[in-house]
Each structure stands twice: as structure tokens, then as C-alpha cells.
PDB file of C-alpha atoms in Angstrom:
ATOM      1  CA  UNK A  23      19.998  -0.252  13.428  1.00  0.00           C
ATOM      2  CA  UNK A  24      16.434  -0.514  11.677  1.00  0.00           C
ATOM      3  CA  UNK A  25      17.638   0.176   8.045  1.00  0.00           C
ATOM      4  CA  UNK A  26      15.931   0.156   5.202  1.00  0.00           C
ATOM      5  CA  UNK A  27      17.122   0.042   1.653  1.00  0.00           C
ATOM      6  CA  UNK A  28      15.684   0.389  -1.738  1.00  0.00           C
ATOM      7  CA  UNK A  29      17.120  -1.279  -4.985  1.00  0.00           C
ATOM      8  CA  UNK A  30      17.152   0.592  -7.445  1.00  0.00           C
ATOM      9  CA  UNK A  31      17.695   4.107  -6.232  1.00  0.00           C
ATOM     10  CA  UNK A  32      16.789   5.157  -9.836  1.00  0.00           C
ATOM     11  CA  UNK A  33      15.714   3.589 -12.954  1.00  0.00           C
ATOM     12  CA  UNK A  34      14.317   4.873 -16.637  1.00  0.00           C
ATOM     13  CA  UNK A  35      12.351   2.628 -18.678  1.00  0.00           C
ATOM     14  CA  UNK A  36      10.607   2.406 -21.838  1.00  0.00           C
ATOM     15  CA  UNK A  37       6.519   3.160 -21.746  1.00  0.00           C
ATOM     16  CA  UNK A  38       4.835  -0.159 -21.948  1.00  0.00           C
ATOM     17  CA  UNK A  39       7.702  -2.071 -19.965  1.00  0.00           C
ATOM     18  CA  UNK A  40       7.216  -3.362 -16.399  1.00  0.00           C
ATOM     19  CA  UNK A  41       9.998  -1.884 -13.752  1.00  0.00           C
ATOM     20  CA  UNK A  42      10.216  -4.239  -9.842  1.00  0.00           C
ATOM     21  CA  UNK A  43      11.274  -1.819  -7.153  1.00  0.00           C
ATOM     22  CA  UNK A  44      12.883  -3.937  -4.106  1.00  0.00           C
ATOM     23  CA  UNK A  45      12.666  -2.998  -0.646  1.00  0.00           C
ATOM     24  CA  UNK A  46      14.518  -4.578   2.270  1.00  0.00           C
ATOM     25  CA  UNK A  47      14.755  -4.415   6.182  1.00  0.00           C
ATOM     26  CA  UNK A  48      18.298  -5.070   6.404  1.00  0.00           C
ATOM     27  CA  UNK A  49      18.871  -5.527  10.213  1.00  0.00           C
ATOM     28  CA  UNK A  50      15.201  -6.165  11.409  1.00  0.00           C
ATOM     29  CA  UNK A  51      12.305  -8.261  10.559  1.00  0.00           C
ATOM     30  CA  UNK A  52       9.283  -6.390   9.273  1.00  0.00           C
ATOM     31  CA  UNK A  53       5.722  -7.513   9.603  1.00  0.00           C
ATOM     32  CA  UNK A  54       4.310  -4.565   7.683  1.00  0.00           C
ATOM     33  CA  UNK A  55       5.937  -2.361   4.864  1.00  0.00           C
ATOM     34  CA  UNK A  56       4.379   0.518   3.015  1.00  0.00           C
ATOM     35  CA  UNK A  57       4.410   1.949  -0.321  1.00  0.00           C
ATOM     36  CA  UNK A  58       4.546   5.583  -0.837  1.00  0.00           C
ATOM     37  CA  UNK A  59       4.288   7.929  -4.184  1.00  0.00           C
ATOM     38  CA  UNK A  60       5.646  11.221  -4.228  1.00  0.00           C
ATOM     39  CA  UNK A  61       5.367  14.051  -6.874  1.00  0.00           C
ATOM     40  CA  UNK A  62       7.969  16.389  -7.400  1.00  0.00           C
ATOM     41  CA  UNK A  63       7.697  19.107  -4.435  1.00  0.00           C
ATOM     42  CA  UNK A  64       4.595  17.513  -2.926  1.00  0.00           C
ATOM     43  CA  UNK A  65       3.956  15.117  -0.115  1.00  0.00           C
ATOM     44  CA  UNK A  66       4.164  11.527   0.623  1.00  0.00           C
ATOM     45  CA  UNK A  67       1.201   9.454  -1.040  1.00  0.00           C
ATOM     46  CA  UNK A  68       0.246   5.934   1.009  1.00  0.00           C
ATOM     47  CA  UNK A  69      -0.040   3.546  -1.697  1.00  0.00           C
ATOM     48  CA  UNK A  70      -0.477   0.260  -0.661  1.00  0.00           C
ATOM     49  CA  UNK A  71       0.196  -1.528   2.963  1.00  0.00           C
ATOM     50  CA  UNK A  72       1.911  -4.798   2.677  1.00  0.00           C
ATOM     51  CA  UNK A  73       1.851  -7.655   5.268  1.00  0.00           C
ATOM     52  CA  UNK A  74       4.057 -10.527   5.392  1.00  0.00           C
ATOM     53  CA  UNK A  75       2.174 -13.308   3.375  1.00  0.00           C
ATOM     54  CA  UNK A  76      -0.668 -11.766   2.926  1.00  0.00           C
ATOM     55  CA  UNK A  77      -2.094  -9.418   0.202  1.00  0.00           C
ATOM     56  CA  UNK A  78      -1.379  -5.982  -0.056  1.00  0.00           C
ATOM     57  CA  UNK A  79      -4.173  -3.496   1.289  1.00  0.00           C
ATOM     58  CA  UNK A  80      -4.267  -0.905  -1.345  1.00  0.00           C
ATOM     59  CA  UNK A  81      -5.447   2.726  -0.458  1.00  0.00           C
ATOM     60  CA  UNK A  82      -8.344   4.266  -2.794  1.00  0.00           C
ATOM     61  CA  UNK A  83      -7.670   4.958  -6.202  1.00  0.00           C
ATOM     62  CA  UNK A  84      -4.854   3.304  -6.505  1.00  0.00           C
ATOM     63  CA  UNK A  85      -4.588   0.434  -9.236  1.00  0.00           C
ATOM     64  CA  UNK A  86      -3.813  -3.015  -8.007  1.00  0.00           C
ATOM     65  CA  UNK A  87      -3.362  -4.274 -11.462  1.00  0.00           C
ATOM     66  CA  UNK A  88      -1.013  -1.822 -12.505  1.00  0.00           C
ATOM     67  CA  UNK A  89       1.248  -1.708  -9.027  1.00  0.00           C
ATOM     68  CA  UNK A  90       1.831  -5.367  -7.936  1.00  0.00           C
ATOM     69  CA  UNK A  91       3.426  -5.520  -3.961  1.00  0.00           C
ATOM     70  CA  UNK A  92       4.173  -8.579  -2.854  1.00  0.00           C
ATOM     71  CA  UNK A  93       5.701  -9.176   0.704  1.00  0.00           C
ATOM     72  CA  UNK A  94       7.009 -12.593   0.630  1.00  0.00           C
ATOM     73  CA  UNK A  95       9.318 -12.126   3.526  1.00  0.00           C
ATOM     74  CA  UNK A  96       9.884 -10.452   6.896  1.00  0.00           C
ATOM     75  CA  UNK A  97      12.607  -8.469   4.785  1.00  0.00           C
ATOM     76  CA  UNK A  98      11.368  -8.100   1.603  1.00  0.00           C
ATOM     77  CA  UNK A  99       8.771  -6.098  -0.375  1.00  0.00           C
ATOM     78  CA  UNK A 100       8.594  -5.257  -3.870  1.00  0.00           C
ATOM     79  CA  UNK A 101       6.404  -3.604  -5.985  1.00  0.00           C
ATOM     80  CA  UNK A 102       6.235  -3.649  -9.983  1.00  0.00           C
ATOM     81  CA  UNK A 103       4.779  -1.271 -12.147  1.00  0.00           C
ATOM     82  CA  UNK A 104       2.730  -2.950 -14.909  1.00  0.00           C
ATOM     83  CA  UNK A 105       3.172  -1.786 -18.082  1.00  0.00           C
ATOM     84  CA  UNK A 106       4.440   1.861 -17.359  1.00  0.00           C
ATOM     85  CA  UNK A 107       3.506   4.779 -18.421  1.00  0.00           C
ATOM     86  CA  UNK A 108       4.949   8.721 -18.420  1.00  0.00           C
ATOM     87  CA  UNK A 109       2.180   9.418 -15.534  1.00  0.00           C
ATOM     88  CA  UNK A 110       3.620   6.546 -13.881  1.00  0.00           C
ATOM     89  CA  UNK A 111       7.134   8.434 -13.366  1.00  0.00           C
ATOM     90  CA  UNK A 112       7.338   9.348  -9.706  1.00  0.00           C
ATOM     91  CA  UNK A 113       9.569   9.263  -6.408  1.00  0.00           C
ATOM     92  CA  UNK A 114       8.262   5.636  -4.861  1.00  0.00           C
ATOM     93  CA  UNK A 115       9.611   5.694  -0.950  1.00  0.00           C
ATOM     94  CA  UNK A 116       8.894   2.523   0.892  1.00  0.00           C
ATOM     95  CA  UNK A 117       9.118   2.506   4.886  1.00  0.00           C
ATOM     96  CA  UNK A 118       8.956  -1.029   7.115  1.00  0.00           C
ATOM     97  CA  UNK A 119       7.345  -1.446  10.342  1.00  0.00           C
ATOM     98  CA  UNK A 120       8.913  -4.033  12.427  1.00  0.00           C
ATOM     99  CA  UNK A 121       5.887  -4.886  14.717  1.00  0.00           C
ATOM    100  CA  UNK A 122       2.365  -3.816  15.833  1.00  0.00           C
ATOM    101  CA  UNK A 123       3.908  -2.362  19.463  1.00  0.00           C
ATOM    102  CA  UNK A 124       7.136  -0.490  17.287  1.00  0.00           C
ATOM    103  CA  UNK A 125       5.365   2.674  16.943  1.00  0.00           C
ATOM    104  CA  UNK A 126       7.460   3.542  14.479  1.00  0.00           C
ATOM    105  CA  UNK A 127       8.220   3.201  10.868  1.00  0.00           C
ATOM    106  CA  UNK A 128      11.737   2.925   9.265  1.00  0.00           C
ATOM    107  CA  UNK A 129      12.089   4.483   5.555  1.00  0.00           C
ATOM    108  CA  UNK A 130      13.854   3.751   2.919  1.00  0.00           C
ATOM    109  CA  UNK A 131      15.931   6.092   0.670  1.00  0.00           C
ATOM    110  CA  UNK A 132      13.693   6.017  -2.319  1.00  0.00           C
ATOM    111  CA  UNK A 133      13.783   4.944  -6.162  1.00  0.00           C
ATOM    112  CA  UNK A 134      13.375   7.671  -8.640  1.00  0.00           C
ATOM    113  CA  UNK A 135      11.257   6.121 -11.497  1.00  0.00           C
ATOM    114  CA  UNK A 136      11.116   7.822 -15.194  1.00  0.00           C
ATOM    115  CA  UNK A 137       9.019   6.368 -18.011  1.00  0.00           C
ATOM    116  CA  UNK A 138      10.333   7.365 -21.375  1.00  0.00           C
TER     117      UNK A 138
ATOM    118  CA  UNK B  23     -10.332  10.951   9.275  1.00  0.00           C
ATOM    119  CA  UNK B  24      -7.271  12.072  10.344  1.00  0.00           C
ATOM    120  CA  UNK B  25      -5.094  14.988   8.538  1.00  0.00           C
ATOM    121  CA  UNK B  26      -2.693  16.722   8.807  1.00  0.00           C
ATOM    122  CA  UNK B  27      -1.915  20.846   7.981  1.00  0.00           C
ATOM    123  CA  UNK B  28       1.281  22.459   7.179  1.00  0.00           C
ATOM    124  CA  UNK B  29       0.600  26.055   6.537  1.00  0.00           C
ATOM    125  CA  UNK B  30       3.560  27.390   5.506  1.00  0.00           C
ATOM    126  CA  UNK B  31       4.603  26.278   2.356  1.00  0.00           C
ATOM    127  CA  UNK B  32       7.988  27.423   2.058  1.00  0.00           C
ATOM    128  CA  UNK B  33      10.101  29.751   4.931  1.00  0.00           C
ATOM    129  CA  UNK B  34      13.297  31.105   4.782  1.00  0.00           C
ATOM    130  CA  UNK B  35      14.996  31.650   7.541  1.00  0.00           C
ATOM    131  CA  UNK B  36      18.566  33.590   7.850  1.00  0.00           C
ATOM    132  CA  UNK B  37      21.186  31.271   9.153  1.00  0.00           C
ATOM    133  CA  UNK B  38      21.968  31.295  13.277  1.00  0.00           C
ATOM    134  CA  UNK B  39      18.457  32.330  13.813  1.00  0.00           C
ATOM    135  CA  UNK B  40      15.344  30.412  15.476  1.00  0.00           C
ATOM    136  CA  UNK B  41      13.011  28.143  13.574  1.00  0.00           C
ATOM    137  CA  UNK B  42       9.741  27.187  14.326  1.00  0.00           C
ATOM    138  CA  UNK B  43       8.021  25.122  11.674  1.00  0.00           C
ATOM    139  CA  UNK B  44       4.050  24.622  12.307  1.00  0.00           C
ATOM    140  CA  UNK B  45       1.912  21.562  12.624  1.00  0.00           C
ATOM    141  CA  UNK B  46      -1.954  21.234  13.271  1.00  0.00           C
ATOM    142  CA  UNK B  47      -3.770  17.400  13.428  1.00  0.00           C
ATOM    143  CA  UNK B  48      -6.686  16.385  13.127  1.00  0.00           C
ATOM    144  CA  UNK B  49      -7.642  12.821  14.955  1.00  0.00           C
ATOM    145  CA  UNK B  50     -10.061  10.941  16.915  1.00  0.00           C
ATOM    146  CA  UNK B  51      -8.117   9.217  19.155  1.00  0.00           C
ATOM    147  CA  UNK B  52      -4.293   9.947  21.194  1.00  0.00           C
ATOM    148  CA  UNK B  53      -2.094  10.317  18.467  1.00  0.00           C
ATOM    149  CA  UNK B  54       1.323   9.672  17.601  1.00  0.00           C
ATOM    150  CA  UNK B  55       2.871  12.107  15.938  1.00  0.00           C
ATOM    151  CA  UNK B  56       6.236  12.537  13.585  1.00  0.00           C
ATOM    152  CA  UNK B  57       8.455  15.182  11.668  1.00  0.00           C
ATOM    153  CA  UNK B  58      10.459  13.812   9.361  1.00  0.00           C
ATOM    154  CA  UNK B  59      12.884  15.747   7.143  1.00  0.00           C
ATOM    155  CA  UNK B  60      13.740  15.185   3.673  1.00  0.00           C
ATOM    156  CA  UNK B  61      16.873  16.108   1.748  1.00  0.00           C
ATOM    157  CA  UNK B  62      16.560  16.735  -1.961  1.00  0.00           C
ATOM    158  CA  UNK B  63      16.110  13.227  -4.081  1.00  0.00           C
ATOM    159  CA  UNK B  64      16.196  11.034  -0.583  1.00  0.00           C
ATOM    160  CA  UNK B  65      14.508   9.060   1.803  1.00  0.00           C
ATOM    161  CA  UNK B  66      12.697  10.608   5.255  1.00  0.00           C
ATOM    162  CA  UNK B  67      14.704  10.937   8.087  1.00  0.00           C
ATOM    163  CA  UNK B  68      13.123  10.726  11.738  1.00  0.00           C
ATOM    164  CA  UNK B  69      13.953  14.003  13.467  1.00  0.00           C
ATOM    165  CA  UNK B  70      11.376  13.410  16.172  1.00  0.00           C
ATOM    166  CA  UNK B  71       8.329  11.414  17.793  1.00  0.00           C
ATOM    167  CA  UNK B  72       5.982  11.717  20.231  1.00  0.00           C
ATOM    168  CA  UNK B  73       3.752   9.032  21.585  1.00  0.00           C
ATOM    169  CA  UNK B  74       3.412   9.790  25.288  1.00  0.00           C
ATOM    170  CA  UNK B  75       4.076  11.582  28.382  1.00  0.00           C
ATOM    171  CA  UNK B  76       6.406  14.909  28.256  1.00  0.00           C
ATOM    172  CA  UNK B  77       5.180  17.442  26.092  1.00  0.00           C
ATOM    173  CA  UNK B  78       7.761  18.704  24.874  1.00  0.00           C
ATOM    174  CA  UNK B  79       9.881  16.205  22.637  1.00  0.00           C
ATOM    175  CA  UNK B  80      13.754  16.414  21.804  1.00  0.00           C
ATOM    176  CA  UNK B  81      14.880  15.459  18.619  1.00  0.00           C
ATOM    177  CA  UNK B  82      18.040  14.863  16.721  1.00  0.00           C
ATOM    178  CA  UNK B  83      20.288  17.881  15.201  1.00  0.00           C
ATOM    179  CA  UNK B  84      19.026  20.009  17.799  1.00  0.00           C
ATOM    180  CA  UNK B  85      15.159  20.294  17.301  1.00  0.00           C
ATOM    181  CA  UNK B  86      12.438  19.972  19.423  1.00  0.00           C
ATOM    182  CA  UNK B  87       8.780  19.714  19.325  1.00  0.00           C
ATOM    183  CA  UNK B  88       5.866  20.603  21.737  1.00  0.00           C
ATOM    184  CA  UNK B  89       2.212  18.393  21.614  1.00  0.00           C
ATOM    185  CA  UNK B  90      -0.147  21.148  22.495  1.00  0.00           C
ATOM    186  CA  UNK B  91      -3.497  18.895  22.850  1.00  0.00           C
ATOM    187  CA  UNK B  92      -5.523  22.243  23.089  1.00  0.00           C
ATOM    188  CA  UNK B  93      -4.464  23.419  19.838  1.00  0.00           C
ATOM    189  CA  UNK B  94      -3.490  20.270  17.961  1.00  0.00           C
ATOM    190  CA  UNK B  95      -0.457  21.288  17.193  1.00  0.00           C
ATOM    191  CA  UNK B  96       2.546  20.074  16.983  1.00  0.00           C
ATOM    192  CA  UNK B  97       5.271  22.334  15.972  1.00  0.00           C
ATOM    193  CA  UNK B  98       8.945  21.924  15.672  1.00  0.00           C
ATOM    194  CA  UNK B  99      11.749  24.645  16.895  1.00  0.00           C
ATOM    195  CA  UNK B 100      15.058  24.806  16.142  1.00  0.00           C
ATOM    196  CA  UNK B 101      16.903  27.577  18.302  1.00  0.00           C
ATOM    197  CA  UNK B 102      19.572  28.321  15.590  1.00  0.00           C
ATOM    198  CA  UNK B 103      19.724  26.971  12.214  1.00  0.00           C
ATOM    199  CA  UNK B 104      22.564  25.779  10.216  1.00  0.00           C
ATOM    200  CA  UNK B 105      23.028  25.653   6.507  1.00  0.00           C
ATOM    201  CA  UNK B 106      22.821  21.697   6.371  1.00  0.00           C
ATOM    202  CA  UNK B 107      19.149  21.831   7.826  1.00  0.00           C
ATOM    203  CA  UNK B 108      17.730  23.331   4.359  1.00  0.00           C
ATOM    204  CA  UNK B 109      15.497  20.726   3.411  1.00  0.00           C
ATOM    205  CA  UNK B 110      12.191  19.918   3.433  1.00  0.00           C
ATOM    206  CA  UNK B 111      10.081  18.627   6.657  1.00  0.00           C
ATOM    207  CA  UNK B 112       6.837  16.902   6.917  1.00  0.00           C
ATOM    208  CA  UNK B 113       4.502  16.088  10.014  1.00  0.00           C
ATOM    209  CA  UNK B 114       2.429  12.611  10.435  1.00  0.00           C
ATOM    210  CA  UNK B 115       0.340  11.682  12.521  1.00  0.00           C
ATOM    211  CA  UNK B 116      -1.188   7.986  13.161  1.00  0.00           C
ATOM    212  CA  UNK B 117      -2.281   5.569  15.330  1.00  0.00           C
ATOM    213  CA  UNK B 118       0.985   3.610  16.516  1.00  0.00           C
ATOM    214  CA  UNK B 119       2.301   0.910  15.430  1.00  0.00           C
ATOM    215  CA  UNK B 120       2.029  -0.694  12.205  1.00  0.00           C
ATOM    216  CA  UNK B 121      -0.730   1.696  10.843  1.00  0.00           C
ATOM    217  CA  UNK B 122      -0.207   4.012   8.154  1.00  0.00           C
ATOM    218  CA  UNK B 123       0.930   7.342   8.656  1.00  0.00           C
ATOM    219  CA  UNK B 124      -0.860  10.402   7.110  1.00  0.00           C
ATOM    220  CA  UNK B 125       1.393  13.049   6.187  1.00  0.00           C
ATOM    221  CA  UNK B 126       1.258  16.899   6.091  1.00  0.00           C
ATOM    222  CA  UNK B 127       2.386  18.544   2.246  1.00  0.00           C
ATOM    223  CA  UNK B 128       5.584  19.312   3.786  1.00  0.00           C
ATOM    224  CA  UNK B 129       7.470  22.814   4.236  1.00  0.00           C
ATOM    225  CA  UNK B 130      10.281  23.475   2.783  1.00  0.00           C
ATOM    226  CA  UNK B 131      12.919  25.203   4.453  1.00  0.00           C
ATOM    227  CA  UNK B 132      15.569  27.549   2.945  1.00  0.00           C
ATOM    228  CA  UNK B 133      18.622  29.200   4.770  1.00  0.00           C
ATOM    229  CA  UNK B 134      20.246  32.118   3.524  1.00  0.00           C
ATOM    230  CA  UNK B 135      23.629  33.163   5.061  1.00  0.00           C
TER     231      UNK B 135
END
């Protein structure tokens, strides 16, 4: 139980081009879902925290404008990267929290992005 | 704030010999605290938590961790390593339940035979 999937696992696209990263609780409902950025050999960044209906809470210096999450559903988060760029490439890892009382959160396997 | 410190970067350790991987916090309050491990170009896998109660923590694939409140730390041991755990491992720490996690920068973990 308490999976957590990613579509896509990896995509390239063209600088200027918008990419939509999906991520879904497959076997639980999730009130909460994060985002996460990670650079090659380096740790987990928080992004953005998600809740169901609501808008995202986005952690400091990260751009709202460019990364768009929106958590329509207990299952479903995505984000979309606005008008990509190079710097934008990156490991984005999203994890689900299925309540307040879980304690725990449930990751997903991750989407390699590359901006050409 | 809380934080979290990995010191060791990167350890090699030779394979059928002991691990310990080590983990200081930094937080206001009782944490809950994770290791998660990491295989090359994939998600985080839960090896361990601990919220509560015993100390000392079993995990899956044969680690363990022990909360030391005096020295907040909270390392992870492995009495034997295998090949297949080369990988890299992070420690988090947070406040429970749907509240973001803060991570360590990881160690990475090589085995040589």
C-alpha cells in the first residue's frame, strides 16, 4: 500500500515550452502532497506544499509564476513549469501525505526534467 | 529552524562489514525523524522512522537507528553490508504529520567487494 507514482518519469523539452509533471496517490487519499527539486548529487529541495483545493504554499525563493501546483484531488497533484529554461532542468520528486495524524510521507519515484 | 547535518559526505565501506551512517538535528520541539535511501535516478525509499517510545528503531533490509536526545543524533547501523545497499541515504526530521520534512545533503554510500 501507500504508492505514489509520477508521470512522466522523464521528459526533454524545448527552452521556452511549458512541461506538467503528474503525481498520484494510487491506493490512498492524500490531503497534502509536496514538491521537491533535486540537483544532481545534492539533497532534496521543498518546493511547494499542496493541499487539496486549496493553493499551494510555496517555500522562499521559489517562483509561483514559473512552477504552477495545483491539487485538485485527494489523488492528484501536478505541477507545470512555465516557460522552461536550461536552469530549470532538475530531478522533481513529489511525496503525498495521506492525513495530518499519518506521520508519514509516501514518495514518488521522480521525473527527470531536461530543458534543451 | 530546524536542520539537519550529514557529515560525511561520501563513505565506503568494504562489503560484509558494519555501517554506521551519522545524523545530528536540530529542532525545537519532539521530533520525528526519517532515513530514507535513494538509488541512482529514483524515488526515496523509507528505511526507517522514529516518532516515539523505543530508542532504538528497526528498519527494513536490516538497518537500525538509535534517537540519542542528548546528542541529537540519529544515526543508522547496518551490521553487515551488501552490495545492493550502495546508494545514497538522507535523514529528515519534522514535525509529524502532514508538515514538511527538512532533509540532510545526503551520504552516499559505496561498497567495494
Amino acid at each position: 500500500g501507500a504508492v505514489v507514482s509520477q508521470h512522466p518519469s522523464w521528459v526533454i523539452c524545448k527552452s521556452g515550452t511549458s512541461v506538467k509533471i503528474e503525481c498520484r496517490s494510487l491506493d490512498f487519499q492524500a490531503t497534502t502532497m509536496f514538491w521537491y527539486r533535486q540537483f544532481p548529487k545534492q539533497s532534496l529541495m521543498l518546493m511547494a506544499t499542496s493541499n487539496e483545493g486549496s493553493k499551494a504554499t510555496y517555500e522562499q525563493g521559489v517562483e509561483k509564476d514559473k512552477f504552477l501546483i495545483n491539487h485538485a484531488s485527494l489523488t492528484l497533484s501536478t505541477l507545470t513549469v512555465t516557460s522552461a529554461h536550461p536552469e530549470d532542468s532538475s530531478f522533481y520528486i513529489c511525496s503525498a501525505s495521506p492525513s495530518a495524524s499519518s506521520y508519514e510521507q509516501y514518495f514518488g519515484p521522480g521525473t527527470r526534467l531536461t530543458v534543451t | 529552524a530546524q536542520s539537519v547535518t550529514q557529515p560525511d559526505i561520501h563513505i565506503t565501506v568494504s562489503e560484509g562489514a558494519s555501517l554506521e551512517l551519522r545524523c545530528n538535528y536540530s529542532y525545537g520541539a519532539t521530533p520525528y525523524l526519517f532515513w530514507y535511501v535513494q538509488s541512482p535516478g529514483q524515488g526515496l525509499q523509507l528505511l526507517l522512522k522514529y516518532f516515539s517510545g523505543d530508542t532504538l528503531v528497526q528498519g527494513i533490509k536490516g538497518f537500525e537507528a538509535e534517537f540519542k536526545r542528548s546528542q541529537s543524533s540519529f544515526n543508522l547501523r547496518k551490521p553487515s553490508v551488501h552490495w545492493s545497499d550502495a546508494a545514497e541515504y538522507f535523514c529528515a526530521v519534522g514535525p509529524g504529520g502532514n508538515e514538511k520534512l527538512t532533509f540532510g545533503t545526503g551520504t552516499r554510500l559505496t561498497i567495494i567487494p
